[in-house]
């Protein structure tokens, strides 16, 4: 998808859809640094290891 196509899409998207994308982006940026640790803890728990 080119930037002009993305610009056109976002300029014509409904407000609710734009708010959803913005919310997901905020979550991704805010939680991004913690994801590797959470995944490692999840894998360790699935393997029965104590961390």
PDB file of C-alpha atoms in Angstrom:
ATOM      1  CA  UNK A   1       0.000   0.000   0.000  1.00  0.00           C
ATOM      2  CA  UNK A   2       1.507   3.314  -1.031  1.00  0.00           C
ATOM      3  CA  UNK A   3       1.443   6.366   1.203  1.00  0.00           C
ATOM      4  CA  UNK A   4      -1.010   8.156  -1.077  1.00  0.00           C
ATOM      5  CA  UNK A   5      -3.388   5.196  -0.895  1.00  0.00           C
ATOM      6  CA  UNK A   6      -3.024   5.119   2.887  1.00  0.00           C
ATOM      7  CA  UNK A   7      -3.651   8.871   3.061  1.00  0.00           C
ATOM      8  CA  UNK A   8      -6.788   8.507   0.928  1.00  0.00           C
ATOM      9  CA  UNK A   9      -8.018   5.606   3.046  1.00  0.00           C
ATOM     10  CA  UNK A  10      -7.477   7.419   6.338  1.00  0.00           C
ATOM     11  CA  UNK A  11      -9.051  10.629   5.055  1.00  0.00           C
ATOM     12  CA  UNK A  12     -12.256   8.789   4.132  1.00  0.00           C
ATOM     13  CA  UNK A  13     -12.406   6.262   6.998  1.00  0.00           C
ATOM     14  CA  UNK A  14     -15.175   6.562   9.594  1.00  0.00           C
ATOM     15  CA  UNK A  15     -14.261   8.200  12.898  1.00  0.00           C
ATOM     16  CA  UNK A  16     -14.801   5.023  14.921  1.00  0.00           C
ATOM     17  CA  UNK A  17     -12.343   3.148  12.718  1.00  0.00           C
ATOM     18  CA  UNK A  18      -9.731   5.890  13.028  1.00  0.00           C
ATOM     19  CA  UNK A  19     -10.108   5.896  16.813  1.00  0.00           C
ATOM     20  CA  UNK A  20      -9.639   2.139  16.847  1.00  0.00           C
ATOM     21  CA  UNK A  21      -6.405   2.394  14.863  1.00  0.00           C
ATOM     22  CA  UNK A  22      -5.109   5.210  17.065  1.00  0.00           C
ATOM     23  CA  UNK A  23      -5.945   3.241  20.217  1.00  0.00           C
ATOM     24  CA  UNK A  24      -4.169   0.147  18.908  1.00  0.00           C
ATOM     25  CA  UNK A  25      -1.125   2.229  17.987  1.00  0.00           C
ATOM     26  CA  UNK A  26      -1.007   3.760  21.469  1.00  0.00           C
ATOM     27  CA  UNK A  27      -1.199   0.295  23.033  1.00  0.00           C
ATOM     28  CA  UNK A  28       1.492  -1.064  20.729  1.00  0.00           C
ATOM     29  CA  UNK A  29       3.892   1.779  21.506  1.00  0.00           C
ATOM     30  CA  UNK A  30       3.099   1.797  25.220  1.00  0.00           C
ATOM     31  CA  UNK A  31       3.299  -1.944  25.772  1.00  0.00           C
ATOM     32  CA  UNK A  32       5.985  -2.687  23.193  1.00  0.00           C
ATOM     33  CA  UNK A  33       8.972  -2.603  25.574  1.00  0.00           C
ATOM     34  CA  UNK A  34       7.302  -5.091  27.931  1.00  0.00           C
ATOM     35  CA  UNK A  35       6.249  -7.696  25.352  1.00  0.00           C
ATOM     36  CA  UNK A  36       9.523  -9.726  25.211  1.00  0.00           C
ATOM     37  CA  UNK A  37       9.487 -10.197  28.987  1.00  0.00           C
ATOM     38  CA  UNK A  38       5.825 -11.175  28.988  1.00  0.00           C
ATOM     39  CA  UNK A  39       6.393 -13.684  26.199  1.00  0.00           C
ATOM     40  CA  UNK A  40       9.423 -15.137  28.003  1.00  0.00           C
ATOM     41  CA  UNK A  41       7.397 -15.505  31.224  1.00  0.00           C
ATOM     42  CA  UNK A  42       4.578 -17.154  29.305  1.00  0.00           C
ATOM     43  CA  UNK A  43       6.938 -19.628  27.617  1.00  0.00           C
ATOM     44  CA  UNK A  44       8.636 -20.407  30.934  1.00  0.00           C
ATOM     45  CA  UNK A  45       5.271 -21.037  32.600  1.00  0.00           C
ATOM     46  CA  UNK A  46       4.174 -23.289  29.739  1.00  0.00           C
ATOM     47  CA  UNK A  47       7.372 -25.300  30.138  1.00  0.00           C
ATOM     48  CA  UNK A  48       6.849 -25.512  33.906  1.00  0.00           C
ATOM     49  CA  UNK A  49       9.973 -23.495  34.683  1.00  0.00           C
ATOM     50  CA  UNK A  50      10.106 -21.141  37.633  1.00  0.00           C
ATOM     51  CA  UNK A  51      11.401 -17.660  36.854  1.00  0.00           C
TER      52      UNK A  51
END
